[in-house]
PDB file of C-alpha atoms in Angstrom:
ATOM      1  CA  UNK A   1      42.081 102.893   7.319  1.00  0.00           C
ATOM      2  CA  UNK A   2      45.902 103.247   5.731  1.00  0.00           C
ATOM      3  CA  UNK A   3      46.191 106.411   3.456  1.00  0.00           C
ATOM      4  CA  UNK A   4      49.542 106.347   1.318  1.00  0.00           C
ATOM      5  CA  UNK A   5      51.514 109.534   0.165  1.00  0.00           C
ATOM      6  CA  UNK A   6      53.534 110.036  -2.805  1.00  0.00           C
ATOM      7  CA  UNK A   7      56.640 111.395  -0.626  1.00  0.00           C
ATOM      8  CA  UNK A   8      56.336 108.259   1.597  1.00  0.00           C
ATOM      9  CA  UNK A   9      57.550 104.623   0.393  1.00  0.00           C
ATOM     10  CA  UNK A  10      54.895 102.664   2.692  1.00  0.00           C
ATOM     11  CA  UNK A  11      51.393 102.890   3.728  1.00  0.00           C
ATOM     12  CA  UNK A  12      50.760 105.124   6.972  1.00  0.00           C
ATOM     13  CA  UNK A  13      47.780 104.206   9.076  1.00  0.00           C
ATOM     14  CA  UNK A  14      45.671 106.484  11.422  1.00  0.00           C
ATOM     15  CA  UNK A  15      47.805 105.820  14.690  1.00  0.00           C
ATOM     16  CA  UNK A  16      50.520 107.444  12.095  1.00  0.00           C
ATOM     17  CA  UNK A  17      48.478 110.291  10.757  1.00  0.00           C
ATOM     18  CA  UNK A  18      47.991 111.882  14.714  1.00  0.00           C
ATOM     19  CA  UNK A  19      51.388 110.683  15.378  1.00  0.00           C
ATOM     20  CA  UNK A  20      52.905 113.577  13.048  1.00  0.00           C
ATOM     21  CA  UNK A  21      49.845 115.911  13.552  1.00  0.00           C
ATOM     22  CA  UNK A  22      50.706 115.829  17.350  1.00  0.00           C
ATOM     23  CA  UNK A  23      54.434 116.039  16.458  1.00  0.00           C
ATOM     24  CA  UNK A  24      53.647 119.120  14.366  1.00  0.00           C
ATOM     25  CA  UNK A  25      51.966 120.726  16.901  1.00  0.00           C
ATOM     26  CA  UNK A  26      54.569 120.642  19.378  1.00  0.00           C
ATOM     27  CA  UNK A  27      57.287 121.745  17.042  1.00  0.00           C
ATOM     28  CA  UNK A  28      54.853 125.293  16.408  1.00  0.00           C
ATOM     29  CA  UNK A  29      55.179 125.509  20.057  1.00  0.00           C
ATOM     30  CA  UNK A  30      58.087 124.940  20.270  1.00  0.00           C
ATOM     31  CA  UNK A  31      58.587 127.691  17.821  1.00  0.00           C
ATOM     32  CA  UNK A  32      59.384 131.845  19.034  1.00  0.00           C
ATOM     33  CA  UNK A  33      58.283 134.402  17.800  1.00  0.00           C
ATOM     34  CA  UNK A  34      59.272 138.140  15.892  1.00  0.00           C
ATOM     35  CA  UNK A  35      55.966 140.770  16.743  1.00  0.00           C
ATOM     36  CA  UNK A  36      55.028 144.205  15.771  1.00  0.00           C
ATOM     37  CA  UNK A  37      52.443 145.990  17.964  1.00  0.00           C
ATOM     38  CA  UNK A  38      50.455 149.626  17.749  1.00  0.00           C
ATOM     39  CA  UNK A  39      49.236 151.296  20.213  1.00  0.00           C
ATOM     40  CA  UNK A  40      46.169 153.628  20.634  1.00  0.00           C
ATOM     41  CA  UNK A  41      48.641 156.467  20.303  1.00  0.00           C
ATOM     42  CA  UNK A  42      50.632 154.812  17.190  1.00  0.00           C
ATOM     43  CA  UNK A  43      53.914 154.190  19.256  1.00  0.00           C
ATOM     44  CA  UNK A  44      55.343 150.862  18.078  1.00  0.00           C
ATOM     45  CA  UNK A  45      56.715 147.430  19.694  1.00  0.00           C
ATOM     46  CA  UNK A  46      58.813 145.580  17.792  1.00  0.00           C
ATOM     47  CA  UNK A  47      59.213 142.249  20.142  1.00  0.00           C
ATOM     48  CA  UNK A  48      60.011 138.859  20.841  1.00  0.00           C
ATOM     49  CA  UNK A  49      58.417 135.743  22.219  1.00  0.00           C
ATOM     50  CA  UNK A  50      58.559 132.153  22.687  1.00  0.00           C
ATOM     51  CA  UNK A  51      55.119 132.149  24.262  1.00  0.00           C
ATOM     52  CA  UNK A  52      52.723 133.610  21.756  1.00  0.00           C
ATOM     53  CA  UNK A  53      49.799 132.280  23.435  1.00  0.00           C
ATOM     54  CA  UNK A  54      50.482 134.157  26.259  1.00  0.00           C
ATOM     55  CA  UNK A  55      50.983 137.534  24.328  1.00  0.00           C
ATOM     56  CA  UNK A  56      47.692 137.046  22.782  1.00  0.00           C
ATOM     57  CA  UNK A  57      46.428 137.227  25.969  1.00  0.00           C
ATOM     58  CA  UNK A  58      48.307 140.841  27.102  1.00  0.00           C
ATOM     59  CA  UNK A  59      47.728 142.281  23.880  1.00  0.00           C
ATOM     60  CA  UNK A  60      44.321 141.935  24.269  1.00  0.00           C
ATOM     61  CA  UNK A  61      44.435 143.522  27.683  1.00  0.00           C
ATOM     62  CA  UNK A  62      46.486 146.416  26.734  1.00  0.00           C
ATOM     63  CA  UNK A  63      43.503 146.626  23.570  1.00  0.00           C
ATOM     64  CA  UNK A  64      46.848 146.852  20.804  1.00  0.00           C
ATOM     65  CA  UNK A  65      46.856 146.012  17.645  1.00  0.00           C
ATOM     66  CA  UNK A  66      49.115 143.016  16.366  1.00  0.00           C
ATOM     67  CA  UNK A  67      50.385 144.119  13.208  1.00  0.00           C
ATOM     68  CA  UNK A  68      53.640 141.673  11.894  1.00  0.00           C
ATOM     69  CA  UNK A  69      53.888 138.180  13.296  1.00  0.00           C
ATOM     70  CA  UNK A  70      57.008 135.906  12.214  1.00  0.00           C
ATOM     71  CA  UNK A  71      57.671 132.354  13.916  1.00  0.00           C
ATOM     72  CA  UNK A  72      61.444 130.811  13.721  1.00  0.00           C
ATOM     73  CA  UNK A  73      62.738 127.975  14.565  1.00  0.00           C
ATOM     74  CA  UNK A  74      65.822 129.181  15.617  1.00  0.00           C
ATOM     75  CA  UNK A  75      66.133 131.550  18.405  1.00  0.00           C
ATOM     76  CA  UNK A  76      69.549 132.432  17.151  1.00  0.00           C
ATOM     77  CA  UNK A  77      67.603 133.509  14.078  1.00  0.00           C
ATOM     78  CA  UNK A  78      64.216 135.348  15.200  1.00  0.00           C
ATOM     79  CA  UNK A  79      67.161 137.937  17.780  1.00  0.00           C
ATOM     80  CA  UNK A  80      69.057 138.582  14.744  1.00  0.00           C
ATOM     81  CA  UNK A  81      65.315 139.649  12.453  1.00  0.00           C
ATOM     82  CA  UNK A  82      63.687 141.501  15.879  1.00  0.00           C
ATOM     83  CA  UNK A  83      67.545 143.386  15.625  1.00  0.00           C
ATOM     84  CA  UNK A  84      66.914 144.284  12.366  1.00  0.00           C
ATOM     85  CA  UNK A  85      63.304 145.329  12.666  1.00  0.00           C
ATOM     86  CA  UNK A  86      65.080 147.518  15.690  1.00  0.00           C
ATOM     87  CA  UNK A  87      68.027 149.052  13.420  1.00  0.00           C
ATOM     88  CA  UNK A  88      64.905 150.186  10.534  1.00  0.00           C
ATOM     89  CA  UNK A  89      63.208 153.787  10.767  1.00  0.00           C
ATOM     90  CA  UNK A  90      59.995 154.021  12.492  1.00  0.00           C
ATOM     91  CA  UNK A  91      59.145 155.013   8.423  1.00  0.00           C
ATOM     92  CA  UNK A  92      60.323 152.252   7.446  1.00  0.00           C
ATOM     93  CA  UNK A  93      58.700 150.132   9.355  1.00  0.00           C
TER      94      UNK A  93
END
């Protein structure tokens, strides 16, 4: 089975497609995340995580709601975004 993609110069076999998918999955796991949670009393938490699977478990156990989730490839960019959100007022968020 051979597929040709318009942006590639040579055909890609099934093995190449699987390799690309695995690389994309690995890249997603290396992302860091900025998130906003709201608990039952309405308090907002702005957080930063490199392991959202673990964070999702914590969120479900604490019965918080996830209102915002954004991935960043570079930790510096994610932390800068979190800092920006931290500096905003509660009404703005």
